[in-house]
mmCIF file of C-alpha atoms in Angstrom:
data_model
loop_
_atom_site.group_PDB
_atom_site.id
_atom_site.type_symbol
_atom_site.label_atom_id
_atom_site.label_comp_id
_atom_site.label_asym_id
_atom_site.label_seq_id
_atom_site.Cartn_x
_atom_site.Cartn_y
_atom_site.Cartn_z
ATOM 1 C CA UNK A 1308 42.243 -76.400 23.293
ATOM 2 C CA UNK A 1309 38.631 -76.264 24.459
ATOM 3 C CA UNK A 1310 36.230 -77.376 21.732
ATOM 4 C CA UNK A 1311 33.215 -75.253 20.858
ATOM 5 C CA UNK A 1312 29.911 -76.481 22.279
ATOM 6 C CA UNK A 1313 26.377 -75.193 21.670
ATOM 7 C CA UNK A 1314 25.083 -73.147 24.576
ATOM 8 C CA UNK A 1315 22.115 -75.514 25.012
ATOM 9 C CA UNK A 1316 24.555 -78.309 25.914
ATOM 10 C CA UNK A 1317 26.358 -76.259 28.580
ATOM 11 C CA UNK A 1318 24.770 -76.671 32.016
ATOM 12 C CA UNK A 1319 24.067 -73.640 34.164
ATOM 13 C CA UNK A 1320 24.526 -70.987 31.504
ATOM 14 C CA UNK A 1321 23.323 -68.263 33.842
ATOM 15 C CA UNK A 1322 25.190 -65.444 35.484
ATOM 16 C CA UNK A 1323 25.871 -66.040 39.184
ATOM 17 C CA UNK A 1324 24.822 -63.567 41.858
ATOM 18 C CA UNK A 1325 27.476 -61.037 42.919
ATOM 19 C CA UNK A 1326 29.260 -61.755 46.186
ATOM 20 C CA UNK A 1327 30.083 -58.073 46.736
ATOM 21 C CA UNK A 1328 29.928 -57.173 50.444
ATOM 22 C CA UNK A 1329 27.292 -54.660 51.503
ATOM 23 C CA UNK A 1330 29.091 -51.341 52.107
ATOM 24 C CA UNK A 1331 26.621 -50.498 54.861
ATOM 25 C CA UNK A 1332 27.781 -53.517 56.848
ATOM 26 C CA UNK A 1333 31.546 -53.047 56.633
ATOM 27 C CA UNK A 1334 33.401 -52.045 59.814
ATOM 28 C CA UNK A 1335 33.921 -48.306 60.000
ATOM 29 C CA UNK A 1336 37.286 -46.644 59.567
ATOM 30 C CA UNK A 1337 38.272 -43.015 59.990
ATOM 31 C CA UNK A 1338 39.402 -41.641 56.639
ATOM 32 C CA UNK A 1339 41.670 -38.747 55.783
ATOM 33 C CA UNK A 1340 41.425 -37.385 52.239
ATOM 34 C CA UNK A 1341 44.750 -36.149 50.899
ATOM 35 C CA UNK A 1342 43.674 -33.760 48.172
ATOM 36 C CA UNK A 1343 40.577 -31.645 47.799
ATOM 37 C CA UNK A 1344 39.731 -32.099 44.124
ATOM 38 C CA UNK A 1345 36.936 -33.749 42.184
ATOM 39 C CA UNK A 1346 37.792 -37.398 42.868
ATOM 40 C CA UNK A 1347 38.081 -36.671 46.598
ATOM 41 C CA UNK A 1348 34.598 -35.155 46.499
ATOM 42 C CA UNK A 1349 33.269 -38.283 44.802
ATOM 43 C CA UNK A 1350 34.823 -40.475 47.479
ATOM 44 C CA UNK A 1351 33.331 -38.334 50.245
ATOM 45 C CA UNK A 1352 29.925 -38.602 48.585
ATOM 46 C CA UNK A 1353 30.232 -42.349 48.089
ATOM 47 C CA UNK A 1354 31.069 -42.961 51.751
ATOM 48 C CA UNK A 1355 27.927 -41.210 52.978
ATOM 49 C CA UNK A 1356 25.401 -43.752 54.150
ATOM 50 C CA UNK A 1357 28.124 -46.231 55.156
ATOM 51 C CA UNK A 1358 29.985 -46.707 58.429
ATOM 52 C CA UNK A 1359 33.100 -45.132 56.920
ATOM 53 C CA UNK A 1360 33.747 -41.634 58.225
ATOM 54 C CA UNK A 1361 35.716 -38.822 56.605
ATOM 55 C CA UNK A 1362 37.332 -37.184 59.639
ATOM 56 C CA UNK A 1363 39.999 -35.034 57.952
ATOM 57 C CA UNK A 1364 40.785 -33.380 54.637
ATOM 58 C CA UNK A 1365 44.180 -32.037 53.632
ATOM 59 C CA UNK A 1366 45.202 -29.504 51.006
ATOM 60 C CA UNK A 1367 48.185 -27.245 50.450
ATOM 61 C CA UNK A 1368 45.643 -24.410 50.620
ATOM 62 C CA UNK A 1369 43.955 -24.197 54.029
ATOM 63 C CA UNK A 1370 41.054 -22.192 52.605
ATOM 64 C CA UNK A 1371 40.451 -24.880 49.990
ATOM 65 C CA UNK A 1372 40.471 -27.576 52.656
ATOM 66 C CA UNK A 1373 37.911 -25.615 54.699
ATOM 67 C CA UNK A 1374 35.696 -25.073 51.646
ATOM 68 C CA UNK A 1375 35.853 -28.779 50.792
ATOM 69 C CA UNK A 1376 34.881 -29.779 54.326
ATOM 70 C CA UNK A 1377 31.985 -27.346 54.355
ATOM 71 C CA UNK A 1378 30.612 -28.668 51.050
ATOM 72 C CA UNK A 1379 31.509 -32.342 51.048
ATOM 73 C CA UNK A 1380 32.499 -33.513 54.545
ATOM 74 C CA UNK A 1381 30.775 -31.523 57.287
ATOM 75 C CA UNK A 1382 32.392 -32.140 60.653
ATOM 76 C CA UNK A 1383 35.764 -33.212 59.250
ATOM 77 C CA UNK A 1384 38.922 -31.375 60.268
ATOM 78 C CA UNK A 1385 40.542 -29.266 57.520
ATOM 79 C CA UNK A 1386 44.344 -29.378 57.287
ATOM 80 C CA UNK A 1387 46.380 -26.766 55.448
ATOM 81 C CA UNK A 1388 49.208 -29.173 54.663
ATOM 82 C CA UNK A 1389 49.572 -32.825 53.757
ATOM 83 C CA UNK A 1390 52.065 -33.417 56.565
ATOM 84 C CA UNK A 1391 49.499 -32.170 59.052
ATOM 85 C CA UNK A 1392 46.856 -34.465 57.598
ATOM 86 C CA UNK A 1393 48.943 -37.645 57.832
ATOM 87 C CA UNK A 1394 49.992 -36.727 61.387
ATOM 88 C CA UNK A 1395 46.348 -36.493 62.518
ATOM 89 C CA UNK A 1396 46.033 -39.183 65.214
ATOM 90 C CA UNK A 1397 42.326 -39.674 64.469
ATOM 91 C CA UNK A 1398 42.992 -40.833 60.877
ATOM 92 C CA UNK A 1399 43.149 -44.603 60.287
ATOM 93 C CA UNK A 1400 43.597 -44.630 56.511
ATOM 94 C CA UNK A 1401 44.648 -41.978 53.999
ATOM 95 C CA UNK A 1402 43.071 -41.801 50.553
ATOM 96 C CA UNK A 1403 45.684 -40.329 48.191
ATOM 97 C CA UNK A 1404 43.578 -38.183 45.851
ATOM 98 C CA UNK A 1405 46.226 -35.821 44.525
ATOM 99 C CA UNK A 1406 47.358 -35.764 40.853
ATOM 100 C CA UNK A 1407 49.150 -39.008 40.024
ATOM 101 C CA UNK A 1408 52.399 -37.154 39.371
ATOM 102 C CA UNK A 1409 52.506 -36.622 43.163
ATOM 103 C CA UNK A 1410 51.377 -40.059 44.320
ATOM 104 C CA UNK A 1411 54.863 -41.288 45.182
ATOM 105 C CA UNK A 1412 55.627 -38.346 47.459
ATOM 106 C CA UNK A 1413 52.239 -38.395 49.154
ATOM 107 C CA UNK A 1414 51.975 -42.142 49.582
ATOM 108 C CA UNK A 1415 55.439 -42.296 51.133
ATOM 109 C CA UNK A 1416 54.509 -39.392 53.420
ATOM 110 C CA UNK A 1417 51.438 -41.219 54.705
ATOM 111 C CA UNK A 1418 53.236 -44.559 55.035
ATOM 112 C CA UNK A 1419 56.071 -42.921 56.997
ATOM 113 C CA UNK A 1420 53.419 -41.599 59.381
ATOM 114 C CA UNK A 1421 52.216 -45.172 59.918
ATOM 115 C CA UNK A 1422 48.969 -44.748 58.024
ATOM 116 C CA UNK A 1423 47.255 -47.309 55.823
ATOM 117 C CA UNK A 1424 46.901 -45.982 52.273
ATOM 118 C CA UNK A 1425 44.494 -46.244 49.367
ATOM 119 C CA UNK A 1426 46.249 -44.648 46.390
ATOM 120 C CA UNK A 1427 44.128 -43.367 43.526
ATOM 121 C CA UNK A 1428 44.851 -44.935 40.139
ATOM 122 C CA UNK A 1429 47.386 -45.100 38.659
ATOM 123 C CA UNK A 1430 49.356 -45.857 41.802
ATOM 124 C CA UNK A 1431 52.222 -43.789 40.360
ATOM 125 C CA UNK A 1432 53.242 -42.663 36.859
ATOM 126 C CA UNK A 1433 55.937 -45.352 36.556
ATOM 127 C CA UNK A 1434 56.570 -48.894 37.710
ATOM 128 C CA UNK A 1435 59.772 -47.855 39.491
ATOM 129 C CA UNK A 1436 57.866 -45.377 41.639
ATOM 130 C CA UNK A 1437 55.185 -47.969 42.347
ATOM 131 C CA UNK A 1438 57.848 -50.418 43.535
ATOM 132 C CA UNK A 1439 59.016 -47.779 46.006
ATOM 133 C CA UNK A 1440 55.506 -47.378 47.407
ATOM 134 C CA UNK A 1441 54.994 -51.123 47.658
ATOM 135 C CA UNK A 1442 58.354 -51.671 49.351
ATOM 136 C CA UNK A 1443 57.715 -48.876 51.854
ATOM 137 C CA UNK A 1444 54.259 -50.189 52.733
ATOM 138 C CA UNK A 1445 55.493 -53.740 53.186
ATOM 139 C CA UNK A 1446 58.416 -52.567 55.292
ATOM 140 C CA UNK A 1447 56.133 -50.436 57.477
ATOM 141 C CA UNK A 1448 53.528 -53.180 57.783
ATOM 142 C CA UNK A 1449 50.661 -50.964 56.660
ATOM 143 C CA UNK A 1450 47.853 -51.715 54.241
ATOM 144 C CA UNK A 1451 48.325 -50.422 50.701
ATOM 145 C CA UNK A 1452 46.154 -50.726 47.592
ATOM 146 C CA UNK A 1453 45.693 -49.011 44.260
ATOM 147 C CA UNK A 1454 42.238 -47.437 44.059
ATOM 148 C CA UNK A 1455 41.174 -49.055 40.810
ATOM 149 C CA UNK A 1456 37.543 -49.061 41.841
ATOM 150 C CA UNK A 1457 36.292 -51.151 38.924
ATOM 151 C CA UNK A 1458 37.778 -54.285 40.502
ATOM 152 C CA UNK A 1459 35.324 -54.107 43.404
ATOM 153 C CA UNK A 1460 32.058 -53.497 41.556
ATOM 154 C CA UNK A 1461 29.323 -56.174 41.568
ATOM 155 C CA UNK A 1462 29.386 -56.871 37.823
ATOM 156 C CA UNK A 1463 33.152 -57.400 37.923
ATOM 157 C CA UNK A 1464 32.729 -59.899 40.742
ATOM 158 C CA UNK A 1465 30.262 -61.746 38.504
ATOM 159 C CA UNK A 1466 32.822 -61.647 35.673
ATOM 160 C CA UNK A 1467 35.429 -63.068 38.037
ATOM 161 C CA UNK A 1468 33.104 -65.930 39.020
ATOM 162 C CA UNK A 1469 32.325 -66.685 35.376
ATOM 163 C CA UNK A 1470 36.038 -66.899 34.594
ATOM 164 C CA UNK A 1471 36.767 -69.057 37.646
ATOM 165 C CA UNK A 1472 33.976 -71.481 36.674
ATOM 166 C CA UNK A 1473 35.124 -71.682 33.045
ATOM 167 C CA UNK A 1474 31.624 -70.754 31.890
ATOM 168 C CA UNK A 1475 32.917 -69.119 28.708
ATOM 169 C CA UNK A 1476 35.045 -72.072 27.692
ATOM 170 C CA UNK A 1477 38.548 -71.113 26.617
ATOM 171 C CA UNK A 1478 38.959 -67.333 26.755
ATOM 172 C CA UNK A 1479 40.601 -66.326 23.483
ATOM 173 C CA UNK A 1480 40.184 -62.570 23.059
ATOM 174 C CA UNK A 1481 39.331 -59.499 25.099
ATOM 175 C CA UNK A 1482 38.183 -56.185 23.604
ATOM 176 C CA UNK A 1483 37.943 -52.877 25.487
ATOM 177 C CA UNK A 1484 38.210 -49.163 24.804
ATOM 178 C CA UNK A 1485 38.078 -45.947 26.820
ATOM 179 C CA UNK A 1486 38.123 -42.614 24.999
ATOM 180 C CA UNK A 1487 36.945 -39.298 26.460
ATOM 181 C CA UNK A 1488 37.406 -35.826 24.868
ATOM 182 C CA UNK A 1489 39.493 -34.239 27.646
ATOM 183 C CA UNK A 1490 42.138 -32.656 25.411
ATOM 184 C CA UNK A 1491 43.048 -30.002 24.288
ATOM 185 C CA UNK A 1492 40.426 -28.081 26.251
ATOM 186 C CA UNK A 1493 40.445 -30.179 29.407
ATOM 187 C CA UNK A 1494 42.494 -30.088 32.611
ATOM 188 C CA UNK A 1495 46.139 -29.065 32.476
ATOM 189 C CA UNK A 1496 47.191 -32.233 34.299
ATOM 190 C CA UNK A 1497 46.323 -34.280 31.191
ATOM 191 C CA UNK A 1498 48.198 -31.987 28.810
ATOM 192 C CA UNK A 1499 51.355 -31.463 30.831
ATOM 193 C CA UNK A 1500 54.332 -33.847 30.716
ATOM 194 C CA UNK A 1501 55.418 -32.463 34.106
ATOM 195 C CA UNK A 1502 52.136 -33.719 35.593
ATOM 196 C CA UNK A 1503 52.394 -37.175 33.965
ATOM 197 C CA UNK A 1504 49.704 -36.241 31.465
ATOM 198 C CA UNK A 1505 48.394 -38.285 28.579
ATOM 199 C CA UNK A 1506 45.641 -40.732 27.778
ATOM 200 C CA UNK A 1507 47.034 -44.062 28.856
ATOM 201 C CA UNK A 1508 47.726 -43.302 32.526
ATOM 202 C CA UNK A 1509 44.393 -41.582 33.060
ATOM 203 C CA UNK A 1510 42.046 -43.498 30.715
ATOM 204 C CA UNK A 1511 43.906 -46.448 29.231
ATOM 205 C CA UNK A 1512 44.550 -47.985 32.629
ATOM 206 C CA UNK A 1513 40.912 -49.126 32.701
ATOM 207 C CA UNK A 1514 40.967 -51.338 29.590
ATOM 208 C CA UNK A 1515 44.477 -52.526 30.434
ATOM 209 C CA UNK A 1516 43.517 -53.551 33.965
ATOM 210 C CA UNK A 1517 40.356 -55.175 32.614
ATOM 211 C CA UNK A 1518 42.471 -57.210 30.200
ATOM 212 C CA UNK A 1519 44.834 -58.197 32.995
ATOM 213 C CA UNK A 1520 41.903 -59.560 35.001
ATOM 214 C CA UNK A 1521 40.295 -61.366 32.075
ATOM 215 C CA UNK A 1522 43.561 -62.854 30.750
ATOM 216 C CA UNK A 1523 44.914 -63.879 34.127
ATOM 217 C CA UNK A 1524 47.785 -61.397 33.949
ATOM 218 C CA UNK A 1525 49.849 -59.707 31.253
ATOM 219 C CA UNK A 1526 52.955 -61.218 29.704
ATOM 220 C CA UNK A 1527 53.505 -58.878 26.729
ATOM 221 C CA UNK A 1528 52.088 -55.770 25.080
ATOM 222 C CA UNK A 1529 52.796 -53.556 22.093
ATOM 223 C CA UNK A 1530 51.045 -50.627 20.520
ATOM 224 C CA UNK A 1531 50.940 -47.609 18.220
ATOM 225 C CA UNK A 1532 49.882 -44.091 18.989
ATOM 226 C CA UNK A 1533 50.337 -40.368 18.624
ATOM 227 C CA UNK A 1534 51.877 -37.786 20.931
ATOM 228 C CA UNK A 1535 50.680 -34.226 21.391
ATOM 229 C CA UNK A 1536 52.939 -31.295 20.634
ATOM 230 C CA UNK A 1537 53.928 -31.233 24.309
ATOM 231 C CA UNK A 1538 55.001 -34.865 24.215
ATOM 232 C CA UNK A 1539 52.230 -36.723 26.036
ATOM 233 C CA UNK A 1540 50.215 -39.521 24.472
ATOM 234 C CA UNK A 1541 47.015 -38.386 22.783
ATOM 235 C CA UNK A 1542 45.846 -41.803 21.531
ATOM 236 C CA UNK A 1543 47.110 -45.346 21.775
ATOM 237 C CA UNK A 1544 45.900 -48.620 20.287
ATOM 238 C CA UNK A 1545 47.588 -51.632 21.804
ATOM 239 C CA UNK A 1546 47.444 -55.379 22.097
ATOM 240 C CA UNK A 1547 48.330 -57.423 25.139
ATOM 241 C CA UNK A 1548 48.785 -61.124 25.768
ATOM 242 C CA UNK A 1549 48.187 -63.261 28.826
ATOM 243 C CA UNK A 1550 49.918 -66.404 30.084
ATOM 244 C CA UNK A 1551 47.601 -68.778 28.177
ATOM 245 C CA UNK A 1552 48.264 -67.066 24.843
ATOM 246 C CA UNK A 1553 44.899 -65.286 24.803
ATOM 247 C CA UNK A 1554 45.085 -61.700 23.560
ATOM 248 C CA UNK A 1555 43.413 -58.340 24.176
ATOM 249 C CA UNK A 1556 42.801 -55.519 21.708
ATOM 250 C CA UNK A 1557 42.564 -52.190 23.529
ATOM 251 C CA UNK A 1558 42.384 -48.482 22.728
ATOM 252 C CA UNK A 1559 42.390 -45.147 24.498
ATOM 253 C CA UNK A 1560 42.195 -41.562 23.245
ATOM 254 C CA UNK A 1561 41.771 -38.305 25.155
ATOM 255 C CA UNK A 1562 40.564 -36.290 22.150
ATOM 256 C CA UNK A 1563 37.400 -38.199 21.119
ATOM 257 C CA UNK A 1564 34.586 -40.183 22.688
ATOM 258 C CA UNK A 1565 34.082 -43.900 22.104
ATOM 259 C CA UNK A 1566 31.556 -46.570 23.123
ATOM 260 C CA UNK A 1567 33.726 -47.497 26.122
ATOM 261 C CA UNK A 1568 32.485 -51.076 26.042
ATOM 262 C CA UNK A 1569 34.233 -54.370 26.679
ATOM 263 C CA UNK A 1570 33.861 -58.064 25.938
ATOM 264 C CA UNK A 1571 35.495 -61.304 27.054
ATOM 265 C CA UNK A 1572 35.187 -63.865 24.285
ATOM 266 C CA UNK A 1573 35.391 -67.604 24.859
ATOM 267 C CA UNK A 1574 34.805 -70.749 22.847
ATOM 268 C CA UNK A 1575 31.428 -71.443 24.516
ATOM 269 C CA UNK A 1576 30.117 -67.951 25.207
ATOM 270 C CA UNK A 1577 31.108 -64.344 25.694
ATOM 271 C CA UNK A 1578 30.447 -61.567 28.183
ATOM 272 C CA UNK A 1579 29.475 -58.175 26.779
ATOM 273 C CA UNK A 1580 29.752 -55.121 29.036
ATOM 274 C CA UNK A 1581 27.750 -52.099 27.934
ATOM 275 C CA UNK A 1582 28.963 -48.498 27.786
ATOM 276 C CA UNK A 1583 31.152 -47.252 30.623
ATOM 277 C CA UNK A 1584 32.180 -50.844 31.272
ATOM 278 C CA UNK A 1585 34.444 -49.741 34.130
ATOM 279 C CA UNK A 1586 31.489 -48.241 36.041
ATOM 280 C CA UNK A 1587 28.347 -49.981 37.320
ATOM 281 C CA UNK A 1588 26.805 -51.124 34.030
ATOM 282 C CA UNK A 1589 24.751 -53.834 32.344
ATOM 283 C CA UNK A 1590 26.434 -57.096 31.301
ATOM 284 C CA UNK A 1591 25.179 -59.853 28.977
ATOM 285 C CA UNK A 1592 26.109 -63.518 28.712
ATOM 286 C CA UNK A 1593 25.871 -64.327 25.000
ATOM 287 C CA UNK A 1594 26.084 -67.709 23.278
ATOM 288 C CA UNK A 1595 28.216 -68.378 20.211
ATOM 289 C CA UNK A 1596 25.071 -68.086 18.086
ATOM 290 C CA UNK A 1597 24.477 -64.527 19.348
ATOM 291 C CA UNK A 1598 21.566 -65.434 21.627
ATOM 292 C CA UNK A 1599 21.545 -63.557 24.932
ATOM 293 C CA UNK A 1600 21.488 -66.222 27.635
ATOM 294 C CA UNK A 1601 21.364 -63.986 30.697
ATOM 295 C CA UNK A 1602 21.689 -60.327 31.655
ATOM 296 C CA UNK A 1603 22.840 -58.482 34.753
ATOM 297 C CA UNK A 1604 21.256 -55.029 34.763
ATOM 298 C CA UNK A 1605 23.375 -52.203 36.118
ATOM 299 C CA UNK A 1606 22.150 -49.341 38.273
ATOM 300 C CA UNK A 1607 22.058 -46.234 36.023
ATOM 301 C CA UNK A 1608 22.293 -43.835 38.973
ATOM 302 C CA UNK A 1609 25.086 -45.672 40.792
ATOM 303 C CA UNK A 1610 28.051 -44.322 38.794
ATOM 304 C CA UNK A 1611 30.819 -42.960 41.045
ATOM 305 C CA UNK A 1612 28.918 -43.875 44.166
ATOM 306 C CA UNK A 1613 30.403 -47.271 43.379
ATOM 307 C CA UNK A 1614 33.652 -45.991 44.919
ATOM 308 C CA UNK A 1615 32.244 -47.173 48.225
ATOM 309 C CA UNK A 1616 32.921 -50.771 47.196
ATOM 310 C CA UNK A 1617 36.686 -50.253 47.146
ATOM 311 C CA UNK A 1618 36.440 -48.493 50.505
ATOM 312 C CA UNK A 1619 34.536 -51.521 51.799
ATOM 313 C CA UNK A 1620 37.370 -53.793 50.648
ATOM 314 C CA UNK A 1621 39.866 -51.595 52.482
ATOM 315 C CA UNK A 1622 37.818 -51.565 55.683
ATOM 316 C CA UNK A 1623 37.250 -55.324 55.718
ATOM 317 C CA UNK A 1624 40.901 -56.174 55.059
ATOM 318 C CA UNK A 1625 42.406 -53.671 57.497
ATOM 319 C CA UNK A 1626 40.037 -54.860 60.216
ATOM 320 C CA UNK A 1627 41.081 -58.453 59.463
ATOM 321 C CA UNK A 1628 44.764 -57.519 59.769
ATOM 322 C CA UNK A 1629 45.525 -57.950 56.063
ATOM 323 C CA UNK A 1630 48.002 -55.696 54.295
ATOM 324 C CA UNK A 1631 46.961 -55.998 50.653
ATOM 325 C CA UNK A 1632 43.958 -57.036 48.577
ATOM 326 C CA UNK A 1633 43.727 -60.298 46.638
ATOM 327 C CA UNK A 1634 41.362 -58.516 44.230
ATOM 328 C CA UNK A 1635 43.880 -55.768 43.417
ATOM 329 C CA UNK A 1636 47.313 -57.185 44.333
ATOM 330 C CA UNK A 1637 50.200 -54.796 44.659
ATOM 331 C CA UNK A 1638 52.347 -56.866 42.318
ATOM 332 C CA UNK A 1639 49.664 -56.602 39.636
ATOM 333 C CA UNK A 1640 49.581 -52.826 40.017
ATOM 334 C CA UNK A 1641 53.337 -52.780 39.424
ATOM 335 C CA UNK A 1642 53.067 -55.135 36.436
ATOM 336 C CA UNK A 1643 50.382 -53.004 34.788
ATOM 337 C CA UNK A 1644 52.635 -49.972 35.128
ATOM 338 C CA UNK A 1645 55.540 -51.947 33.633
ATOM 339 C CA UNK A 1646 53.373 -52.556 30.572
ATOM 340 C CA UNK A 1647 52.388 -48.876 30.376
ATOM 341 C CA UNK A 1648 56.045 -47.863 30.787
ATOM 342 C CA UNK A 1649 56.917 -49.980 27.769
ATOM 343 C CA UNK A 1650 54.082 -48.635 25.651
ATOM 344 C CA UNK A 1651 54.908 -45.013 26.483
ATOM 345 C CA UNK A 1652 58.619 -45.561 25.901
ATOM 346 C CA UNK A 1653 57.948 -46.956 22.434
ATOM 347 C CA UNK A 1654 55.782 -43.943 21.556
ATOM 348 C CA UNK A 1655 58.364 -41.452 22.689
#
């Protein structure tokens, strides 16, 4: 066990600079957006000003695809079906931006067409479906990654460096929450069991993935929660453990708001991530005596424009001939869904 040391005795107690690649310098790919909803619009916006180009947009409704192109991706080709989109010879990579209940079908469709895929989080509603996507991508030799954009943000790269350097000492606990009032008056996809609704797949994946990164993986998890009258999870509080024995305390709820903060707590120091920890935000390195040792200030206007960092990762790796990301490994995406499967099964 690492012994506690005063921060004054620990050399270099400063946050390192982020190593995040400049999105403007990444090699350009031609993107097809499968889905014409809100998250697709945010991706289109985030790619503006980079070398990435949205060349096609697909929807089951041709008029919706045309309206999306006109508003969010001028010059792109609208497709009135997903099969037409993935068959477009000008598309290098398909961003799966449909509801996650349809990710398996749409990812397999794009992979069968020989396209690289970036699949919006969660990769699929269940681990079994995710294994099918991963197996298909590996068999086809195409790039595949879950679009958990937090992993590619500058402050998370700094967190990763801090953990690699052992700057916090022995990591013992991780705390994170993500609660947003999206039910009962929010989108139907969150309320409906047929659309893989519920809090944990849509919101809880952020604290769970954060814990997986900070703990070095997940070996066990258990939790308590409440289902809605339609049988989807309204709120869940859960604990997870990593391979070293360190633990995480996590919570998600789709009926209330919460601070949505996070911390990684070690024997020498801790990292505190301010509100909306999963977005570009401010992070503090804090000594065991509560003194702030260093601060990384987040960009308050960045928000979902940070999606361009995951697109940069995709572009760099595909250009280099890689087929998955070391920052968001496919096996970790499957493992996170295995944990969520277990939590949801125990609630139901």
